[in-house]
């Protein structure tokens, strides 16, 4: 196939435009938060914690690294090491650009300068102490987006999360700006909001278009060209946003003042209710604050306090009392122990996200129970499942069911569905994994193109599988015996693809 043919057949919609829209949607709600945190008064300098470009780069690199290496046939520990190691390298590169402070790129003195800044965190905090956890969060989000943008899932949850985060940010920024301690939000917050809604709605539109294409026959799906529909989606989404802001700009100030007074009354009542609810947590936060103050005292240098003046009064006969001090070795051990715990927790959550991504990908490629035909009962079951999943967010998760174990040399009698699972497993190992949009017959035709001799046994097994899977029929004993014999023949043909 020529280069132009490869470019033409490349699925730009799923591989490029959709992930890019989701990444930009994510970046345009995270970046305003980092800008607001960067102007807090107790930092040594007022500056954005990370620039918008850095936020986008971290998410893009994390998503690409996750997709590339998780799909490789490598041990899980190797994939986790590569992805987390790439995250560490990306963090150093971003910090070297964002917080160069006059040093050359990766100059030896820069590392000592950064270490000194981190050591002075409790006496002279710098925005870099927020940049490091922010990069870790963005890297984790890139891993999660690498999973969701592969299967066109969770886009609504990401969009709602970003929208709620922007609303909370606007309220907090207006409140802190009105107090005079922080600057009020500038016009750039409006640009971020417009960009967030533009790319968020665009991602939702692309998601719907791609899901629509998956349900079409292959001939009709080819007519839904990306280059034909993408400009239309850009125009519709952009027009909706422009019309919305145009209507908002025509409303009178009195209208907004009335809304403000009503909102003030509502928020005042909610604030009173919230104050009664939050009161028990005050004692908890007070205990946490006492612990933090004690931990901060470990980093302070020892200072000799001048003796207090007692005037002409003297108290004879009382010896000096010296309080026992914690040895410096114990203090250093506590410091490094806490740091090691934090690093271990970060690595654990990143590794867990990577392994969860590979497990879900494997299940989507092999589990035949994902097939379904539309029905009102199915819609009701889906809605019921949705509400159950929302409720399970607040419940302890039960241990996952053990995955189906495939026996490479299974010689016993298998039922029809077990035979078909083994067929997908063997074909996937031979370079012919089943695609999510394929029916059983479409998958059989693709295997026939690679293994022409498999046409007859594959046709018989596929037909029996469809009768059992969709017709809910029980295969007779003679047909079940015949299917097992056909599977033994077909398995040998498929294994020849990988040289066995």
Short mmCIF file of C-alpha atoms in Angstrom, two decimals:
data_model
loop_
_atom_site.label_atom_id
_atom_site.label_comp_id
_atom_site.label_asym_id
_atom_site.label_seq_id
_atom_site.Cartn_x
_atom_site.Cartn_y
_atom_site.Cartn_z
CA UNK A 1 0.00 0.00 0.00
CA UNK A 2 1.34 3.43 -0.93
CA UNK A 3 1.97 6.19 1.55
CA UNK A 4 -1.04 8.17 0.30
CA UNK A 5 -3.21 5.08 0.65
CA UNK A 6 -2.07 4.55 4.23
CA UNK A 7 -2.79 8.19 5.06
CA UNK A 8 -6.23 7.94 3.46
CA UNK A 9 -7.15 4.75 5.33
CA UNK A 10 -5.70 5.98 8.62
CA UNK A 11 -8.43 6.48 11.23
CA UNK A 12 -7.71 10.13 12.02
CA UNK A 13 -10.97 10.48 13.92
CA UNK A 14 -10.21 7.87 16.59
CA UNK A 15 -6.42 8.10 16.74
CA UNK A 16 -5.77 11.85 16.47
CA UNK A 17 -8.76 14.21 16.68
CA UNK A 18 -10.69 12.58 19.52
CA UNK A 19 -7.73 12.15 21.94
CA UNK A 20 -6.51 15.66 21.08
CA UNK A 21 -9.91 17.17 21.87
CA UNK A 22 -10.09 15.31 25.19
CA UNK A 23 -6.54 16.37 26.14
CA UNK A 24 -7.23 20.04 25.38
CA UNK A 25 -10.52 19.89 27.29
CA UNK A 26 -8.62 18.52 30.29
CA UNK A 27 -5.83 21.09 29.98
CA UNK A 28 -8.14 24.11 29.81
CA UNK A 29 -9.72 23.39 33.19
CA UNK A 30 -6.52 22.31 34.97
CA UNK A 31 -4.46 25.30 33.80
CA UNK A 32 -6.71 28.00 35.40
CA UNK A 33 -6.47 26.18 38.74
CA UNK A 34 -2.67 26.20 38.54
CA UNK A 35 -2.74 29.91 37.65
CA UNK A 36 -4.90 30.69 40.69
CA UNK A 37 -2.79 28.64 43.09
CA UNK A 38 0.37 30.31 41.76
CA UNK A 39 -0.73 33.78 42.96
CA UNK A 40 -1.35 32.76 46.57
CA UNK A 41 0.38 35.31 48.84
CA UNK A 42 2.53 32.92 50.86
CA UNK A 43 4.57 31.83 47.82
CA UNK A 44 7.95 33.49 47.28
CA UNK A 45 6.90 34.65 43.79
CA UNK A 46 3.56 35.09 42.07
CA UNK A 47 3.57 33.05 38.87
CA UNK A 48 1.58 30.22 37.27
CA UNK A 49 2.54 26.87 38.72
CA UNK A 50 2.77 25.42 35.19
CA UNK A 51 2.15 27.01 31.83
CA UNK A 52 -0.63 25.78 29.57
CA UNK A 53 1.92 24.31 27.15
CA UNK A 54 3.53 22.26 29.93
CA UNK A 55 0.15 20.93 31.04
CA UNK A 56 -0.66 19.80 27.49
CA UNK A 57 2.79 18.26 26.95
CA UNK A 58 2.66 16.19 30.14
CA UNK A 59 -0.78 14.76 29.31
CA UNK A 60 0.13 14.08 25.67
CA UNK A 61 3.39 12.30 26.53
CA UNK A 62 1.68 10.24 29.25
CA UNK A 63 -1.11 9.19 26.89
CA UNK A 64 1.29 8.24 24.07
CA UNK A 65 3.67 6.32 26.34
CA UNK A 66 0.74 4.43 27.89
CA UNK A 67 -0.76 3.46 24.54
CA UNK A 68 2.56 2.44 22.99
CA UNK A 69 4.00 0.30 25.76
CA UNK A 70 0.86 -1.20 27.30
CA UNK A 71 -0.05 -2.74 23.94
CA UNK A 72 3.38 -4.41 23.69
CA UNK A 73 3.88 -8.02 24.77
CA UNK A 74 6.03 -7.13 27.76
CA UNK A 75 5.80 -8.23 31.40
CA UNK A 76 3.61 -5.98 33.50
CA UNK A 77 6.52 -4.97 35.75
CA UNK A 78 8.50 -3.87 32.68
CA UNK A 79 5.60 -1.79 31.35
CA UNK A 80 5.08 -0.16 34.75
CA UNK A 81 8.79 0.61 35.05
CA UNK A 82 8.91 2.18 31.57
CA UNK A 83 5.77 4.30 32.03
CA UNK A 84 6.74 5.54 35.51
CA UNK A 85 10.35 6.12 34.40
CA UNK A 86 9.17 8.17 31.43
CA UNK A 87 7.01 10.16 33.85
CA UNK A 88 10.06 10.95 36.00
CA UNK A 89 12.05 12.06 32.94
CA UNK A 90 9.14 14.22 31.74
CA UNK A 91 8.87 15.83 35.18
CA UNK A 92 12.57 16.76 35.16
CA UNK A 93 12.33 18.19 31.63
CA UNK A 94 9.26 20.29 32.46
CA UNK A 95 10.76 21.58 35.71
CA UNK A 96 14.05 22.39 33.92
CA UNK A 97 12.13 24.57 31.47
CA UNK A 98 9.58 26.11 33.86
CA UNK A 99 11.94 26.72 36.80
CA UNK A 100 15.30 27.33 35.11
CA UNK A 101 15.92 30.45 37.29
CA UNK A 102 18.85 31.54 35.12
CA UNK A 103 20.58 28.15 34.97
CA UNK A 104 21.34 26.31 31.76
CA UNK A 105 19.33 23.30 30.68
CA UNK A 106 20.14 20.51 33.17
CA UNK A 107 23.17 22.42 34.41
CA UNK A 108 24.77 20.81 37.45
CA UNK A 109 24.08 23.85 39.62
CA UNK A 110 20.38 23.69 38.76
CA UNK A 111 19.87 20.43 40.67
CA UNK A 112 21.43 21.94 43.79
CA UNK A 113 19.29 25.06 43.36
CA UNK A 114 16.08 23.00 43.13
CA UNK A 115 17.09 20.88 46.12
CA UNK A 116 17.67 24.05 48.16
CA UNK A 117 14.25 25.42 47.16
CA UNK A 118 12.57 22.19 48.23
CA UNK A 119 14.52 22.25 51.50
CA UNK A 120 13.23 25.78 52.23
CA UNK A 121 9.61 24.79 51.57
CA UNK A 122 8.41 25.46 55.12
CA UNK A 123 10.26 28.76 55.50
CA UNK A 124 10.12 30.24 51.99
CA UNK A 125 7.72 28.17 49.85
CA UNK A 126 7.98 28.28 46.06
CA UNK A 127 5.33 27.31 43.48
CA UNK A 128 7.53 24.35 42.51
CA UNK A 129 6.20 22.48 45.56
CA UNK A 130 2.80 22.51 43.84
CA UNK A 131 4.25 21.87 40.38
CA UNK A 132 5.63 18.45 41.35
CA UNK A 133 2.31 16.94 42.58
CA UNK A 134 0.55 18.71 39.68
CA UNK A 135 2.80 16.92 37.16
CA UNK A 136 2.18 13.61 38.94
CA UNK A 137 -1.57 14.21 38.72
CA UNK A 138 -1.34 15.14 35.03
CA UNK A 139 0.72 12.03 34.31
CA UNK A 140 -1.91 9.90 36.05
CA UNK A 141 -4.66 11.63 34.06
CA UNK A 142 -2.75 10.88 30.86
CA UNK A 143 -2.72 7.19 31.78
CA UNK A 144 -6.46 7.25 32.47
CA UNK A 145 -7.20 9.21 29.28
CA UNK A 146 -5.11 6.74 27.32
CA UNK A 147 -7.60 4.14 28.47
CA UNK A 148 -10.84 6.11 28.05
CA UNK A 149 -9.95 7.57 24.63
CA UNK A 150 -9.22 4.06 23.35
CA UNK A 151 -12.75 2.88 24.05
CA UNK A 152 -14.75 6.15 23.78
CA UNK A 153 -15.76 5.94 27.43
CA UNK A 154 -15.92 8.24 30.40
CA UNK A 155 -15.98 11.37 28.21
CA UNK A 156 -19.15 12.62 29.91
CA UNK A 157 -17.67 12.11 33.36
CA UNK A 158 -14.50 14.01 32.37
CA UNK A 159 -16.57 16.83 30.88
CA UNK A 160 -18.79 17.17 33.97
CA UNK A 161 -15.75 16.99 36.27
CA UNK A 162 -14.05 19.82 34.38
CA UNK A 163 -17.22 21.92 34.30
CA UNK A 164 -17.76 21.57 38.06
CA UNK A 165 -14.09 22.35 38.70
CA UNK A 166 -14.32 25.56 36.65
CA UNK A 167 -17.49 26.67 38.47
CA UNK A 168 -15.84 26.11 41.86
CA UNK A 169 -12.71 27.95 40.69
CA UNK A 170 -14.68 30.99 39.53
CA UNK A 171 -16.49 31.18 42.88
CA UNK A 172 -13.27 30.82 44.90
CA UNK A 173 -11.37 33.29 42.73
CA UNK A 174 -14.13 35.90 42.99
CA UNK A 175 -14.34 35.49 46.76
CA UNK A 176 -10.57 35.73 47.30
CA UNK A 177 -10.32 38.58 44.81
CA UNK A 178 -13.05 40.54 46.60
CA UNK A 179 -11.11 40.24 49.86
CA UNK A 180 -8.15 42.02 48.28
CA UNK A 181 -5.62 39.31 49.15
CA UNK A 182 -5.48 37.91 45.61
CA UNK A 183 -5.89 39.56 42.21
CA UNK A 184 -9.28 39.19 40.55
CA UNK A 185 -9.55 36.85 37.56
CA UNK A 186 -8.57 38.44 34.27
CA UNK A 187 -9.91 37.92 30.76
CA UNK A 188 -7.79 34.79 30.32
CA UNK A 189 -10.24 32.85 32.53
CA UNK A 190 -12.94 33.56 29.95
CA UNK A 191 -10.69 32.25 27.17
CA UNK A 192 -10.09 29.07 29.16
CA UNK A 193 -13.83 28.57 29.67
CA UNK A 194 -14.58 29.07 25.97
CA UNK A 195 -11.80 26.66 24.98
CA UNK A 196 -12.95 24.08 27.55
CA UNK A 197 -16.52 24.02 26.26
CA UNK A 198 -15.38 24.07 22.63
CA UNK A 199 -13.07 21.07 22.91
CA UNK A 200 -15.35 19.26 25.37
CA UNK A 201 -18.41 19.50 23.12
CA UNK A 202 -16.24 18.62 20.13
CA UNK A 203 -15.00 15.47 21.90
CA UNK A 204 -18.59 14.46 22.72
CA UNK A 205 -19.64 15.03 19.09
CA UNK A 206 -16.73 12.94 17.78
CA UNK A 207 -17.58 10.22 20.29
CA UNK A 208 -21.17 10.07 19.04
CA UNK A 209 -20.05 10.06 15.40
CA UNK A 210 -17.60 7.24 15.98
CA UNK A 211 -20.18 5.16 17.89
CA UNK A 212 -22.62 5.75 15.03
CA UNK A 213 -20.02 4.53 12.52
CA UNK A 214 -19.42 1.36 14.53
CA UNK A 215 -23.09 0.38 14.28
CA UNK A 216 -23.19 0.88 10.50
CA UNK A 217 -22.29 -1.71 7.87
CA UNK A 218 -18.76 -1.26 6.59
CA UNK A 219 -19.99 0.11 3.25
CA UNK A 220 -22.07 2.86 4.86
CA UNK A 221 -19.41 3.62 7.47
CA UNK A 222 -16.97 4.54 4.71
CA UNK A 223 -19.34 7.31 3.61
CA UNK A 224 -19.03 9.04 7.01
CA UNK A 225 -15.67 10.53 6.17
CA UNK A 226 -13.76 12.37 8.88
CA UNK A 227 -12.88 15.18 6.51
CA UNK A 228 -16.55 15.58 5.65
CA UNK A 229 -18.01 15.62 9.15
CA UNK A 230 -15.23 17.23 11.18
CA UNK A 231 -15.67 20.74 9.67
CA UNK A 232 -19.41 20.47 10.26
CA UNK A 233 -18.86 19.56 13.92
CA UNK A 234 -16.35 22.39 14.33
CA UNK A 235 -18.84 24.86 12.86
CA UNK A 236 -21.81 23.65 14.92
CA UNK A 237 -19.94 23.52 18.24
CA UNK A 238 -18.20 26.84 17.62
CA UNK A 239 -21.49 28.44 16.60
CA UNK A 240 -23.24 27.19 19.75
CA UNK A 241 -20.53 28.69 21.96
CA UNK A 242 -20.50 32.02 20.12
CA UNK A 243 -24.30 32.29 20.25
CA UNK A 244 -24.29 31.46 23.96
CA UNK A 245 -21.75 34.13 24.81
CA UNK A 246 -23.49 36.57 22.48
CA UNK A 247 -26.81 36.12 24.28
CA UNK A 248 -25.07 36.44 27.66
CA UNK A 249 -23.42 39.72 26.61
CA UNK A 250 -26.78 41.29 25.62
CA UNK A 251 -28.34 40.80 29.05
CA UNK A 252 -28.58 43.94 31.19
CA UNK A 253 -26.56 44.50 34.39
CA UNK A 254 -29.82 44.65 36.38
CA UNK A 255 -30.54 41.09 35.32
CA UNK A 256 -27.19 39.92 36.64
CA UNK A 257 -27.66 41.95 39.84
CA UNK A 258 -31.00 40.25 40.46
CA UNK A 259 -29.43 36.86 39.87
CA UNK A 260 -26.58 37.82 42.19
CA UNK A 261 -28.95 38.80 45.00
CA UNK A 262 -30.89 35.57 44.64
CA UNK A 263 -27.72 33.53 44.54
CA UNK A 264 -26.40 35.38 47.59
CA UNK A 265 -29.50 34.45 49.59
CA UNK A 266 -29.34 30.82 48.48
CA UNK A 267 -25.62 30.53 49.17
CA UNK A 268 -26.09 32.24 52.55
CA UNK A 269 -28.62 29.61 53.60
CA UNK A 270 -26.45 26.79 52.25
CA UNK A 271 -23.45 28.28 54.04
CA UNK A 272 -25.31 28.19 57.36
CA UNK A 273 -26.28 24.56 56.84
CA UNK A 274 -22.76 23.71 55.76
CA UNK A 275 -21.27 25.36 58.85
CA UNK A 276 -23.25 23.01 61.12
CA UNK A 277 -22.25 19.99 59.04
CA UNK A 278 -18.56 20.91 58.90
CA UNK A 279 -18.20 21.68 62.61
CA UNK A 280 -17.25 18.08 63.67
CA UNK A 281 -14.50 18.08 61.05
CA UNK A 282 -12.91 21.18 62.56
CA UNK A 283 -11.49 19.11 65.41
CA UNK A 284 -10.14 16.57 62.93
CA UNK A 285 -8.42 19.29 60.90
CA UNK A 286 -7.06 20.80 64.10
CA UNK A 287 -5.41 17.49 64.96
CA UNK A 288 -3.97 17.23 61.45
CA UNK A 289 -2.65 20.80 61.74
CA UNK A 290 -0.92 19.98 65.03
CA UNK A 291 0.77 17.01 63.36
CA UNK A 292 1.86 19.15 60.39
CA UNK A 293 3.29 21.81 62.70
CA UNK A 294 5.24 19.13 64.54
CA UNK A 295 6.50 17.70 61.25
CA UNK A 296 7.50 21.18 60.03
CA UNK A 297 9.48 21.70 63.21
CA UNK A 298 11.69 18.79 62.21
CA UNK A 299 12.96 20.80 59.23
CA UNK A 300 13.78 23.94 61.20
CA UNK A 301 17.36 24.59 62.09
CA UNK A 302 18.33 24.67 65.75
CA UNK A 303 18.46 28.20 67.12
CA UNK A 304 19.69 29.31 70.54
CA UNK A 305 17.13 31.54 72.17
CA UNK A 306 18.44 34.43 74.33
CA UNK A 307 17.75 34.08 78.04
CA UNK A 308 14.76 35.95 79.32
CA UNK A 309 15.42 38.92 81.57
CA UNK A 310 14.20 38.59 85.10
CA UNK A 311 15.11 42.02 86.36
CA UNK A 312 16.55 42.00 89.86
CA UNK A 313 14.72 38.87 90.88
CA UNK A 314 16.80 35.75 91.43
CA UNK A 315 15.74 32.28 92.43
CA UNK A 316 18.66 30.61 94.15
CA UNK A 317 18.97 26.93 94.66
CA UNK A 318 17.22 25.83 91.43
CA UNK A 319 19.34 23.98 88.93
CA UNK A 320 18.90 24.35 85.18
CA UNK A 321 16.50 21.92 83.61
CA UNK A 322 17.29 20.76 80.09
CA UNK A 323 14.58 19.20 77.97
CA UNK A 324 15.54 16.02 76.16
CA UNK A 325 16.14 16.60 72.46
CA UNK A 326 15.52 14.22 69.58
CA UNK A 327 18.86 13.06 68.16
CA UNK A 328 19.58 14.40 64.66
CA UNK A 329 19.86 10.85 63.33
CA UNK A 330 16.30 10.07 64.42
CA UNK A 331 15.05 13.30 62.82
CA UNK A 332 16.70 12.44 59.51
CA UNK A 333 15.28 8.91 59.63
CA UNK A 334 11.76 10.28 60.16
CA UNK A 335 12.16 12.75 57.29
CA UNK A 336 13.34 10.16 54.78
CA UNK A 337 10.79 7.63 56.01
CA UNK A 338 7.92 10.05 55.29
CA UNK A 339 9.40 10.91 51.88
CA UNK A 340 9.76 7.19 51.06
CA UNK A 341 6.13 6.58 52.01
CA UNK A 342 4.95 9.41 49.73
CA UNK A 343 7.03 8.13 46.80
CA UNK A 344 5.82 4.57 47.36
CA UNK A 345 2.17 5.66 47.39
CA UNK A 346 2.62 7.61 44.13
CA UNK A 347 4.34 4.66 42.42
CA UNK A 348 1.66 2.27 43.70
CA UNK A 349 -1.24 4.29 42.28
CA UNK A 350 0.49 4.84 38.92
CA UNK A 351 1.36 1.14 38.63
CA UNK A 352 -2.21 0.19 39.57
CA UNK A 353 -3.61 2.48 36.87
CA UNK A 354 -1.29 0.92 34.25
CA UNK A 355 -2.19 -2.67 35.18
CA UNK A 356 -5.90 -1.82 35.22
CA UNK A 357 -5.55 -0.40 31.70
CA UNK A 358 -4.00 -3.61 30.34
CA UNK A 359 -6.56 -5.83 32.09
CA UNK A 360 -9.48 -3.89 30.64
CA UNK A 361 -7.92 -3.91 27.18
CA UNK A 362 -7.43 -7.69 27.32
CA UNK A 363 -11.00 -8.28 28.46
CA UNK A 364 -12.40 -6.08 25.70
CA UNK A 365 -10.47 -8.04 23.06
CA UNK A 366 -11.32 -11.57 24.23
CA UNK A 367 -14.61 -11.59 26.14
CA UNK A 368 -17.42 -12.59 23.78
CA UNK A 369 -20.16 -11.58 26.25
CA UNK A 370 -19.75 -7.94 25.25
CA UNK A 371 -22.02 -8.49 22.21
CA UNK A 372 -25.57 -7.23 22.56
CA UNK A 373 -28.63 -6.36 20.46
CA UNK A 374 -30.71 -3.30 21.35
CA UNK A 375 -33.92 -3.77 23.30
CA UNK A 376 -35.92 -1.75 25.79
CA UNK A 377 -35.16 -4.35 28.42
CA UNK A 378 -31.47 -3.96 27.68
CA UNK A 379 -31.80 -0.18 28.01
CA UNK A 380 -33.50 -0.60 31.39
CA UNK A 381 -30.76 -2.98 32.51
CA UNK A 382 -28.09 -0.51 31.36
CA UNK A 383 -29.70 2.32 33.34
CA UNK A 384 -29.99 0.06 36.37
CA UNK A 385 -26.33 -0.86 36.03
CA UNK A 386 -25.42 2.83 35.73
CA UNK A 387 -27.13 3.73 39.00
CA UNK A 388 -25.59 0.70 40.70
CA UNK A 389 -22.14 1.82 39.57
CA UNK A 390 -22.81 5.31 40.94
CA UNK A 391 -23.82 3.81 44.27
CA UNK A 392 -20.79 1.54 44.36
CA UNK A 393 -18.56 4.61 44.35
CA UNK A 394 -19.37 4.93 48.05
CA UNK A 395 -19.04 1.23 48.86
CA UNK A 396 -16.06 -0.99 49.44
CA UNK A 397 -15.15 -2.82 46.27
CA UNK A 398 -15.53 -6.59 46.27
CA UNK A 399 -12.62 -8.69 45.00
CA UNK A 400 -12.61 -9.06 41.22
CA UNK A 401 -13.77 -12.33 39.73
CA UNK A 402 -10.95 -14.55 38.50
CA UNK A 403 -10.44 -14.26 34.72
CA UNK A 404 -11.26 -17.11 32.39
CA UNK A 405 -8.28 -19.46 32.22
CA UNK A 406 -7.37 -20.68 28.75
CA UNK A 407 -5.75 -24.10 28.51
CA UNK A 408 -3.39 -24.17 25.56
CA UNK A 409 -3.67 -27.95 25.25
CA UNK A 410 -7.30 -28.45 26.25
CA UNK A 411 -8.28 -31.93 25.04
CA UNK A 412 -11.54 -32.46 26.91
CA UNK A 413 -15.02 -31.75 25.64
CA UNK A 414 -15.73 -28.01 25.44
CA UNK A 415 -19.13 -26.42 24.95
CA UNK A 416 -19.76 -24.14 21.97
CA UNK A 417 -19.10 -20.87 23.78
CA UNK A 418 -15.89 -22.21 25.31
CA UNK A 419 -14.76 -23.26 21.84
CA UNK A 420 -15.43 -19.76 20.53
CA UNK A 421 -13.54 -18.16 23.43
CA UNK A 422 -10.57 -20.41 22.68
CA UNK A 423 -10.89 -19.48 19.00
CA UNK A 424 -10.59 -15.76 19.81
CA UNK A 425 -7.72 -16.44 22.19
CA UNK A 426 -5.72 -18.54 19.72
CA UNK A 427 -6.39 -16.13 16.84
CA UNK A 428 -5.40 -13.16 19.01
CA UNK A 429 -2.10 -14.84 19.88
CA UNK A 430 -1.54 -15.43 16.15
CA UNK A 431 -1.97 -11.75 15.25
CA UNK A 432 -5.72 -11.78 14.49
CA UNK A 433 -7.43 -10.24 17.55
CA UNK A 434 -11.13 -9.57 17.32
CA UNK A 435 -12.11 -5.93 16.95
CA UNK A 436 -14.87 -4.54 19.12
CA UNK A 437 -17.06 -3.53 16.17
CA UNK A 438 -16.89 -6.92 14.43
CA UNK A 439 -19.71 -9.43 14.40
CA UNK A 440 -18.94 -13.13 14.55
CA UNK A 441 -19.31 -13.52 10.77
CA UNK A 442 -17.13 -10.48 10.02
CA UNK A 443 -14.45 -11.89 12.28
CA UNK A 444 -14.70 -15.28 10.57
CA UNK A 445 -14.25 -13.69 7.13
CA UNK A 446 -11.13 -11.89 8.31
CA UNK A 447 -9.63 -15.15 9.59
CA UNK A 448 -10.51 -16.83 6.27
CA UNK A 449 -8.51 -14.21 4.40
CA UNK A 450 -5.41 -15.21 6.37
CA UNK A 451 -6.15 -18.96 6.56
CA UNK A 452 -8.13 -19.98 3.44
CA UNK A 453 -8.25 -23.67 4.46
CA UNK A 454 -10.19 -22.74 7.61
CA UNK A 455 -13.31 -21.74 5.72
CA UNK A 456 -15.46 -24.84 6.30
CA UNK A 457 -14.66 -25.61 9.97
CA UNK A 458 -14.77 -21.91 10.84
CA UNK A 459 -18.15 -21.51 9.14
CA UNK A 460 -19.62 -24.48 11.04
CA UNK A 461 -18.26 -23.34 14.42
CA UNK A 462 -19.45 -19.76 13.85
CA UNK A 463 -22.93 -20.95 12.87
CA UNK A 464 -23.26 -23.16 15.95
CA UNK A 465 -21.96 -20.33 18.15
CA UNK A 466 -24.55 -17.87 16.79
CA UNK A 467 -27.35 -20.38 17.41
CA UNK A 468 -26.22 -20.91 21.00
CA UNK A 469 -25.31 -17.27 21.71
CA UNK A 470 -28.31 -15.50 20.17
CA UNK A 471 -30.85 -18.26 19.58
CA UNK A 472 -30.35 -19.58 23.12
CA UNK A 473 -30.40 -23.14 21.82
CA UNK A 474 -28.64 -26.07 23.45
CA UNK A 475 -26.34 -27.86 21.05
CA UNK A 476 -27.10 -31.61 20.71
CA UNK A 477 -24.46 -34.07 21.80
CA UNK A 478 -23.58 -35.16 18.26
CA UNK A 479 -23.08 -31.56 17.12
CA UNK A 480 -21.04 -30.80 20.22
CA UNK A 481 -18.75 -33.75 19.46
CA UNK A 482 -18.43 -32.59 15.87
CA UNK A 483 -17.63 -29.03 17.01
CA UNK A 484 -14.81 -30.28 19.24
CA UNK A 485 -13.36 -32.24 16.34
CA UNK A 486 -13.57 -29.20 14.06
CA UNK A 487 -11.90 -27.08 16.73
CA UNK A 488 -8.94 -29.45 16.97
CA UNK A 489 -8.45 -29.10 13.20
CA UNK A 490 -8.99 -25.34 13.17
CA UNK A 491 -6.65 -24.77 16.10
CA UNK A 492 -3.77 -26.39 14.23
CA UNK A 493 -4.40 -24.15 11.21
CA UNK A 494 -4.41 -20.99 13.31
CA UNK A 495 -1.25 -21.96 15.19
CA UNK A 496 0.62 -22.27 11.89
CA UNK A 497 0.36 -18.48 11.58
CA UNK A 498 2.76 -18.11 14.48
CA UNK A 499 5.02 -20.97 13.41
CA UNK A 500 3.83 -23.69 15.77
#
